[in-house]
């Protein structure tokens, strides 16, 4: 049983020209297709008609790389919990549905083309403090540095961030607080991250602000759309780390 | 640790400031409500409470100036953030819905700047009505009879209705504000983050409900 859908897709030729929503009919869509496969089918039809296909990002198509991402009916990555848009399936929709598809919107995420946005602001936040200092030489023994189980778990949960940018897209303030908090938590919780603990918190928050992201209003929309279900308790930790670093660290 | 930004202009530092001043104002509300509950006891106890408060002159002035400063910081820093947040998303979504699952977005959270501005206007009106309202003198003690003014004001059902409605809006502001402030100050973790939201909601109901009961009581009882 196949489905016929109406798509309203954001089309924008390049960063300089204004975009608009354009309606397309998606016919003969199998409920077993993924959302991105559905877009592939639509694009093939567009190419056959000699029209420009819809540009969108994707790579692994199994929810691990963080390349894909768009707003599906007003929700980042669509309606499924703990899933990227590449893991969303068409069986989530009904025959005859209208689906609005828009790019992530933020001043810090300029549209490159159609659904593709430039997320390099997130890379610059990571570059500002997402590293640890190590002595070069032989690899240390794997068990030389004990890490408490609870801390290891929390650090790992934060490290699950795939940098897709859905948190920014979902936030009413286009804040990157959850992303930055996850990156700070990931390293600040671990013994390997202690050397740069204070400098990391300050440098990464600084960079987040310089990029023009908004402030956090604690609505938790980010946590709700995060494909890795990263908790906003990381944001509380970021604020503690930042406060501590600005007050006491040198 | 040196930074390119001043603490209070950073997104994190500004939220710490807003949270801290918000919690201090919440603390004031608790004290204010506790004092006002003497209305339920009667005219004498309310007037003597008000008189004792007025008697703390140097400390009282200091507290008043401090309270105004906290209020101004809270409002001004929030307005600056609202502006910053608007600039952070220049193009709006044509379709944006509440995320599902664990989202804490609510009527309370989305209307924070509006309920906040309402509270600002309400506080000005409130101070004019009572602090700078009619000055009755108690013939027996010779002191200000504030109770009479309160009882008079709350004889007007329109004013009672307005006051109760205002308390609902303050309750909404607190409903998001208390737990949000705690989160901004870093007083939350994965284990009790949800409990904090619930606790904040309960406190909001108690405070707003407590204040709303007073005009209703005064209307019915006097
Ligand atoms: S394409 Fe890799 S997460 Fe979706």
Coordinates of C-alpha atoms and ligand atoms in Angstrom, one line a residue:
Chain A
X1 CA 0.0 0.0 0.0
X2 CA 1.6 3.2 -1.1
X3 CA 0.9 6.8 0.1
X4 CA 0.4 10.1 -1.7
X5 CA 1.6 13.2 0.2
X6 CA 1.8 16.9 -0.3
X7 CA 5.2 18.3 0.6
X8 CA 5.9 22.0 1.4
X9 CA 9.6 22.3 1.1
X10 CA 11.8 25.3 1.7
X11 CA 13.6 26.2 -1.6
X12 CA 16.4 28.7 -1.5
X13 CA 19.0 28.8 -4.3
X14 CA 21.8 30.3 -2.3
X15 CA 22.5 32.3 0.9
X16 CA 22.0 35.6 -0.9
X17 CA 18.5 35.1 -2.4
X18 CA 15.4 34.9 -0.3
X19 CA 13.8 31.4 -0.1
X20 CA 10.1 30.3 0.0
X21 CA 8.0 27.2 0.6
X22 CA 7.2 25.3 -2.6
X23 CA 4.5 22.6 -2.8
X24 CA 5.3 19.2 -4.4
X25 CA 3.2 16.1 -4.7
X26 CA 5.0 12.9 -3.5
X27 CA 3.2 10.0 -5.1
X28 CA 3.6 6.3 -4.6
X29 CA 5.6 6.5 -1.4
X30 CA 6.1 3.3 0.5
X31 CA 5.5 3.4 4.2
X32 CA 8.7 1.4 4.6
X33 CA 10.8 4.2 3.2
X34 CA 12.8 6.4 5.4
X35 CA 12.1 10.1 5.3
X36 CA 15.3 10.8 3.3
X37 CA 14.5 8.0 0.9
X38 CA 11.2 9.7 0.3
X39 CA 13.0 12.9 -0.5
X40 CA 15.3 10.9 -2.9
X41 CA 12.3 9.7 -4.8
X42 CA 10.9 13.2 -5.0
X43 CA 14.3 14.4 -6.2
X44 CA 14.5 11.8 -8.9
X45 CA 11.1 13.0 -10.2
X46 CA 12.4 16.6 -10.2
X47 CA 15.6 15.6 -12.1
X48 CA 13.5 13.8 -14.7
X49 CA 11.4 16.9 -15.2
X50 CA 14.6 18.9 -15.6
X51 CA 14.1 20.8 -12.3
X52 CA 16.7 21.4 -9.6
X53 CA 16.6 18.7 -6.9
X54 CA 16.1 19.6 -3.2
X55 CA 19.4 19.9 -1.5
X56 CA 19.7 18.3 1.9
X57 CA 22.5 16.9 4.0
X58 CA 22.9 13.2 4.9
X59 CA 25.7 10.7 5.2
X60 CA 25.4 7.6 7.4
X61 CA 21.6 7.4 7.3
X62 CA 21.5 5.4 10.4
X63 CA 21.5 8.1 13.1
X64 CA 25.2 8.1 14.0
X65 CA 26.9 10.8 12.1
X66 CA 24.8 13.9 12.7
X67 CA 24.9 15.1 9.1
X68 CA 21.2 15.1 8.4
X69 CA 18.6 17.3 10.0
X70 CA 15.6 19.4 9.1
X71 CA 12.3 20.6 10.6
X72 CA 9.5 18.2 9.8
X73 CA 6.1 19.7 10.6
X74 CA 7.6 22.2 13.0
X75 CA 9.7 19.7 15.0
X76 CA 13.4 19.2 14.6
X77 CA 14.1 15.7 13.2
X78 CA 10.4 15.0 13.1
X79 CA 8.0 13.4 15.6
X80 CA 10.0 10.3 16.8
X81 CA 11.9 10.4 20.1
X82 CA 15.6 9.7 20.1
X83 CA 15.8 9.7 16.3
X84 CA 17.4 11.7 13.6
X85 CA 15.4 12.5 10.5
X86 CA 17.2 9.7 8.6
X87 CA 15.8 7.3 11.1
X88 CA 12.2 8.6 10.6
X89 CA 10.0 6.3 8.6
X90 CA 7.1 7.2 6.3
X91 CA 4.8 4.8 8.2
X92 CA 4.7 7.7 10.8
X93 CA 2.5 9.6 8.3
X94 CA -0.9 9.0 6.8
X95 CA -1.9 8.9 3.2
X96 CA -2.9 12.4 2.2
X97 CA -0.8 14.2 4.8
X98 CA 0.8 17.6 4.1
X99 CA 4.3 17.7 5.4
X100 CA 6.2 21.0 5.9
X101 CA 10.0 20.7 5.6
X102 CA 12.2 23.6 6.6
X103 CA 15.9 24.0 7.3
X104 CA 17.3 24.7 10.8
X105 CA 16.9 28.4 11.4
X106 CA 19.4 30.5 13.3
X107 CA 21.5 33.5 12.7
X108 CA 24.5 31.3 13.4
X109 CA 23.3 28.6 10.9
X110 CA 23.0 30.5 7.6
X111 CA 21.2 28.6 4.8
X112 CA 23.6 27.4 2.2
X113 CA 20.9 26.0 -0.1
X114 CA 17.4 24.6 0.4
X115 CA 17.6 22.5 3.5
X116 CA 21.4 22.7 3.9
X117 CA 22.7 25.0 6.6
X118 CA 26.2 25.9 7.6
X119 CA 26.8 24.5 11.0
X120 CA 30.6 25.3 11.2
X121 CA 29.8 27.5 14.2
X122 CA 29.5 24.3 16.2
X123 CA 33.0 23.2 15.0
X124 CA 34.4 26.5 16.2
X125 CA 32.9 26.0 19.7
X126 CA 34.6 22.5 19.8
X127 CA 37.8 24.0 18.6
X128 CA 37.7 26.6 21.4
X129 CA 38.0 24.0 24.2
X130 CA 37.0 20.5 23.1
X131 CA 40.5 19.0 23.6
X132 CA 42.8 17.6 26.3
X133 CA 46.5 17.9 26.8
X134 CA 48.5 14.7 26.6
X135 CA 52.2 13.9 26.7
X136 CA 53.3 12.4 23.5
X137 CA 55.0 9.0 23.7
X138 CA 53.9 5.5 24.3
X139 CA 50.2 4.9 24.7
X140 CA 49.3 4.8 28.5
X141 CA 48.1 1.6 30.0
X142 CA 44.3 1.5 29.6
X143 CA 43.7 0.9 33.3
X144 CA 46.2 3.4 34.6
X145 CA 43.6 6.1 35.2
X146 CA 40.6 4.9 37.2
X147 CA 37.2 6.6 36.4
X148 CA 34.3 6.1 38.7
X149 CA 31.4 4.3 37.0
X150 CA 28.9 7.1 37.6
X151 CA 31.1 9.7 36.1
X152 CA 32.1 7.5 33.2
X153 CA 28.4 7.0 32.4
X154 CA 27.5 10.7 32.6
X155 CA 30.5 11.7 30.5
X156 CA 29.5 9.0 28.0
X157 CA 25.9 10.3 27.8
X158 CA 27.2 13.8 27.1
X159 CA 29.7 12.4 24.6
X160 CA 26.9 10.8 22.6
X161 CA 26.2 14.2 21.0
X162 CA 26.5 13.9 17.2
X163 CA 26.6 17.7 16.6
X164 CA 23.5 17.7 14.4
X165 CA 22.3 21.1 15.6
X166 CA 18.7 20.0 16.4
X167 CA 19.0 21.6 19.9
X168 CA 19.7 25.0 18.3
X169 CA 16.9 24.5 15.7
X170 CA 14.3 23.6 18.3
X171 CA 15.2 26.3 20.8
X172 CA 13.0 29.4 20.6
X173 CA 16.2 31.4 21.2
X174 CA 18.3 29.5 18.8
X175 CA 20.6 28.8 21.8
X176 CA 23.4 26.3 21.5
X177 CA 23.4 25.7 25.3
X178 CA 22.7 22.0 25.2
X179 CA 25.4 21.4 22.5
X180 CA 28.1 23.4 24.3
X181 CA 27.1 21.9 27.7
X182 CA 27.4 18.4 26.3
X183 CA 30.9 19.1 25.0
X184 CA 32.0 20.7 28.2
X185 CA 30.5 18.0 30.4
X186 CA 32.0 15.2 28.3
X187 CA 35.6 16.3 29.1
X188 CA 35.1 18.2 32.4
X189 CA 33.7 15.0 34.1
X190 CA 36.8 12.9 33.2
X191 CA 40.2 13.0 34.9
X192 CA 41.8 13.5 31.4
X193 CA 39.9 16.8 31.1
X194 CA 40.9 18.4 34.4
X195 CA 44.0 20.3 33.1
X196 CA 41.8 22.6 31.0
X197 CA 38.6 22.4 33.1
X198 CA 38.1 26.1 33.8
X199 CA 39.6 27.4 30.6
X200 CA 37.4 25.0 28.6
X201 CA 34.2 26.1 30.2
X202 CA 35.0 29.8 29.6
X203 CA 36.5 29.5 26.1
X204 CA 33.6 27.4 24.8
X205 CA 30.9 29.6 26.3
X206 CA 32.8 32.6 24.9
X207 CA 32.8 31.1 21.4
X208 CA 29.1 30.1 21.7
X209 CA 28.3 33.8 22.4
X210 CA 30.6 35.2 19.7
X211 CA 28.8 33.0 17.2
X212 CA 25.5 34.7 17.9
X213 CA 23.5 31.9 19.5
X214 CA 20.8 33.0 22.0
X215 CA 20.6 32.4 25.7
X216 CA 18.9 29.4 27.4
X217 CA 15.3 29.8 28.6
X218 CA 15.2 26.3 30.2
X219 CA 12.3 25.1 28.2
X220 CA 14.0 21.8 27.4
X221 CA 12.8 21.8 23.8
X222 CA 16.4 20.8 22.9
X223 CA 16.4 17.8 25.1
X224 CA 13.1 16.7 23.7
X225 CA 14.3 16.7 20.1
X226 CA 17.9 15.5 20.8
X227 CA 18.4 12.2 18.9
X228 CA 20.8 11.2 21.6
X229 CA 18.5 12.3 24.5
X230 CA 21.1 14.4 26.1
X231 CA 19.8 15.8 29.3
X232 CA 19.5 19.5 30.0
X233 CA 21.1 18.8 33.4
X234 CA 24.3 19.2 31.4
X235 CA 23.3 22.8 31.0
X236 CA 23.1 23.2 34.8
X237 CA 26.6 21.7 34.9
X238 CA 27.9 24.1 32.2
X239 CA 26.6 27.0 34.3
X240 CA 28.3 25.6 37.4
X241 CA 31.5 25.1 35.6
X242 CA 31.4 28.5 34.0
X243 CA 30.6 30.2 37.4
X244 CA 33.4 28.3 39.1
X245 CA 35.9 29.1 36.4
X246 CA 35.0 32.8 36.3
X247 CA 35.1 33.1 40.1
X248 CA 38.0 31.0 41.2
X249 CA 40.1 29.6 38.4
X250 CA 43.1 31.5 37.0
Chain B
X1 CA 40.2 32.6 33.8
X2 CA 40.2 35.6 31.4
X3 CA 37.3 35.9 29.0
X4 CA 36.5 38.1 26.0
X5 CA 33.1 38.9 27.6
X6 CA 32.1 40.4 30.9
X7 CA 30.5 37.8 33.1
X8 CA 27.0 39.4 33.1
X9 CA 26.9 40.0 29.4
X10 CA 27.6 36.3 28.5
X11 CA 24.6 34.2 27.9
X12 CA 25.5 31.9 30.8
X13 CA 26.4 34.7 33.2
X14 CA 23.3 36.8 32.3
X15 CA 21.1 33.8 33.1
X16 CA 22.8 33.2 36.4
X17 CA 22.1 36.9 37.2
X18 CA 18.5 36.6 36.1
X19 CA 18.0 33.4 38.1
X20 CA 19.7 34.8 41.2
X21 CA 17.7 38.1 41.2
X22 CA 14.5 36.1 40.4
X23 CA 15.1 33.8 43.4
X24 CA 15.7 36.8 45.7
X25 CA 12.4 38.4 44.5
X26 CA 10.7 35.0 45.2
X27 CA 12.2 35.1 48.7
X28 CA 10.7 38.6 49.1
X29 CA 7.3 37.3 48.1
X30 CA 7.5 34.6 50.8
X31 CA 8.2 37.2 53.4
X32 CA 5.5 39.5 52.0
X33 CA 2.9 36.8 52.1
X34 CA 3.9 35.7 55.6
X35 CA 3.4 39.3 56.8
X36 CA 0.1 39.7 54.9
X37 CA -1.3 36.6 56.4
X38 CA -1.8 38.7 59.6
X39 CA -4.8 40.1 57.7
X40 CA -6.5 36.9 58.5
X41 CA -5.9 37.4 62.2
X42 CA -7.4 40.9 62.3
X43 CA -6.9 44.6 62.1
X44 CA -4.8 44.9 65.2
X45 CA -2.2 42.3 64.3
X46 CA -2.0 43.5 60.7
X47 CA -1.5 47.1 61.8
X48 CA 1.0 46.3 64.4
X49 CA 3.0 44.2 61.9
X50 CA 2.9 47.1 59.4
X51 CA 3.9 49.5 62.1
X52 CA 6.8 47.4 63.3
X53 CA 8.0 47.1 59.7
X54 CA 7.8 50.9 59.2
X55 CA 9.7 51.3 62.5
X56 CA 12.8 49.6 61.1
X57 CA 13.7 52.8 59.3
X58 CA 17.3 52.7 58.3
X59 CA 17.2 48.9 57.6
X60 CA 13.9 49.3 55.8
X61 CA 15.2 52.0 53.4
X62 CA 18.3 49.8 52.7
X63 CA 16.0 46.8 52.0
X64 CA 13.8 48.9 49.7
X65 CA 16.6 50.3 47.7
X66 CA 18.1 46.8 47.5
X67 CA 14.8 45.4 46.4
X68 CA 14.4 48.0 43.7
X69 CA 17.9 47.3 42.5
X70 CA 17.3 43.6 42.3
X71 CA 14.0 44.2 40.4
X72 CA 15.7 46.6 37.9
X73 CA 18.6 44.1 37.3
X74 CA 16.2 41.3 36.8
X75 CA 14.0 43.2 34.3
X76 CA 16.8 45.0 32.4
X77 CA 19.0 42.0 31.9
X78 CA 16.0 39.9 30.8
X79 CA 15.0 42.6 28.2
X80 CA 18.5 42.6 26.9
X81 CA 18.4 38.8 26.6
X82 CA 15.0 38.9 24.8
X83 CA 16.6 41.2 22.3
X84 CA 19.6 39.0 21.9
X85 CA 17.4 35.9 21.5
X86 CA 15.3 37.6 18.8
X87 CA 18.4 38.5 16.9
X88 CA 19.6 34.9 17.1
X89 CA 16.8 33.8 14.9
X90 CA 16.2 36.4 12.2
X91 CA 14.0 34.2 10.0
X92 CA 11.1 32.6 11.8
X93 CA 9.8 29.1 11.0
X94 CA 6.6 29.1 9.0
X95 CA 5.6 26.0 11.0
X96 CA 6.9 25.5 14.5
X97 CA 5.4 23.2 17.1
X98 CA 6.1 22.2 20.6
X99 CA 8.6 19.3 20.6
X100 CA 7.1 16.2 22.1
X101 CA 8.5 13.9 24.7
X102 CA 10.4 15.6 27.6
X103 CA 9.8 19.3 26.6
X104 CA 9.1 21.6 29.5
X105 CA 7.6 24.3 27.2
X106 CA 4.3 25.5 28.6
X107 CA 2.0 28.5 28.7
X108 CA 4.1 29.7 31.6
X109 CA 7.4 29.4 29.9
X110 CA 6.4 31.0 26.6
X111 CA 4.8 34.0 28.3
X112 CA 7.6 34.8 30.7
X113 CA 8.5 38.3 29.3
X114 CA 4.8 39.2 29.1
X115 CA 3.8 38.1 32.6
X116 CA 7.1 39.8 33.7
X117 CA 6.1 43.1 32.2
X118 CA 2.6 42.8 33.7
X119 CA 4.1 42.2 37.1
X120 CA 6.3 45.3 36.7
X121 CA 3.1 47.4 36.0
X122 CA 1.2 45.7 38.7
X123 CA 3.9 46.4 41.3
X124 CA 3.9 50.1 40.5
X125 CA 0.1 50.2 40.8
X126 CA 0.2 48.1 44.0
X127 CA 2.6 50.4 45.7
X128 CA 0.5 53.4 44.7
X129 CA -2.7 51.8 46.0
X130 CA -1.3 50.8 49.4
X131 CA 2.0 52.3 50.4
X132 CA 1.0 55.7 48.9
X133 CA -2.8 55.2 49.4
X134 CA -5.1 57.0 51.8
X135 CA -3.5 57.6 55.2
X136 CA -6.0 56.7 57.9
X137 CA -5.1 57.2 61.5
X138 CA -6.1 54.7 64.1
X139 CA -7.8 56.9 66.8
X140 CA -6.7 54.6 69.7
X141 CA -3.1 54.0 68.8
X142 CA -2.5 57.2 66.7
X143 CA -0.7 55.0 64.1
X144 CA -1.5 54.4 60.5
X145 CA -4.6 52.2 60.0
X146 CA -3.4 50.4 56.9
X147 CA -6.0 47.6 57.6
X148 CA -8.8 50.1 56.9
X149 CA -7.4 51.0 53.6
X150 CA -6.9 47.3 52.6
X151 CA -10.5 46.5 53.7
X152 CA -11.8 49.5 51.7
X153 CA -9.9 48.7 48.5
X154 CA -11.1 45.1 48.6
X155 CA -14.8 46.1 48.9
X156 CA -14.7 46.8 45.1
X157 CA -15.4 43.4 43.4
X158 CA -13.6 44.7 40.3
X159 CA -10.5 45.3 42.2
X160 CA -10.7 41.9 43.9
X161 CA -11.2 40.3 40.5
X162 CA -8.2 42.2 39.0
X163 CA -6.1 41.3 42.0
X164 CA -6.9 37.6 41.8
X165 CA -6.2 37.6 38.0
X166 CA -2.9 39.3 38.7
X167 CA -2.0 36.6 41.2
X168 CA -2.7 33.9 38.5
X169 CA -0.3 35.7 36.2
X170 CA 2.3 35.9 39.0
X171 CA 1.7 32.2 39.6
X172 CA 2.4 31.5 36.0
X173 CA 5.6 33.5 36.1
X174 CA 6.7 31.5 39.2
X175 CA 5.6 28.2 37.7
X176 CA 8.4 28.4 35.2
X177 CA 10.6 30.9 37.0
X178 CA 11.4 29.0 40.2
X179 CA 12.7 25.8 38.6
X180 CA 14.2 27.7 35.7
X181 CA 16.2 29.9 38.1
X182 CA 17.5 26.8 39.9
X183 CA 18.5 25.3 36.6
X184 CA 20.3 28.5 35.5
X185 CA 22.2 28.6 38.8
X186 CA 23.3 25.0 38.2
X187 CA 21.2 23.7 41.1
X188 CA 19.9 20.7 39.2
X189 CA 21.1 17.4 38.0
X190 CA 19.8 14.4 36.1
X191 CA 18.3 12.8 39.3
X192 CA 16.2 15.6 40.6
X193 CA 15.7 17.9 37.5
X194 CA 12.1 16.7 37.1
X195 CA 11.4 17.0 40.8
X196 CA 12.6 20.6 40.7
X197 CA 10.0 21.4 38.0
X198 CA 7.3 19.9 40.2
X199 CA 8.6 21.6 43.3
X200 CA 8.6 24.9 41.5
X201 CA 5.1 24.4 40.4
X202 CA 3.9 23.6 43.9
X203 CA 5.6 26.6 45.4
X204 CA 4.0 28.8 42.7
X205 CA 0.6 27.5 43.5
X206 CA 1.1 28.1 47.3
X207 CA 2.5 31.6 46.9
X208 CA 0.0 32.8 44.2
X209 CA -2.9 31.0 46.0
X210 CA -1.9 32.4 49.3
X211 CA -1.9 36.0 48.0
X212 CA -5.2 35.4 46.0
X213 CA -7.0 34.2 49.1
X214 CA -6.5 37.6 51.0
X215 CA -8.6 39.9 48.8
X216 CA -11.3 37.3 48.6
X217 CA -11.3 36.9 52.3
X218 CA -11.3 40.7 52.9
X219 CA -14.2 41.1 50.4
X220 CA -16.3 38.4 52.1
X221 CA -15.4 39.2 55.7
X222 CA -15.6 43.0 55.8
Ligands
LIG1 S1 22.6 10.9 8.1 FE1 24.0 10.4 9.7 S2 22.7 10.8 11.4 FE2 21.3 11.1 9.7

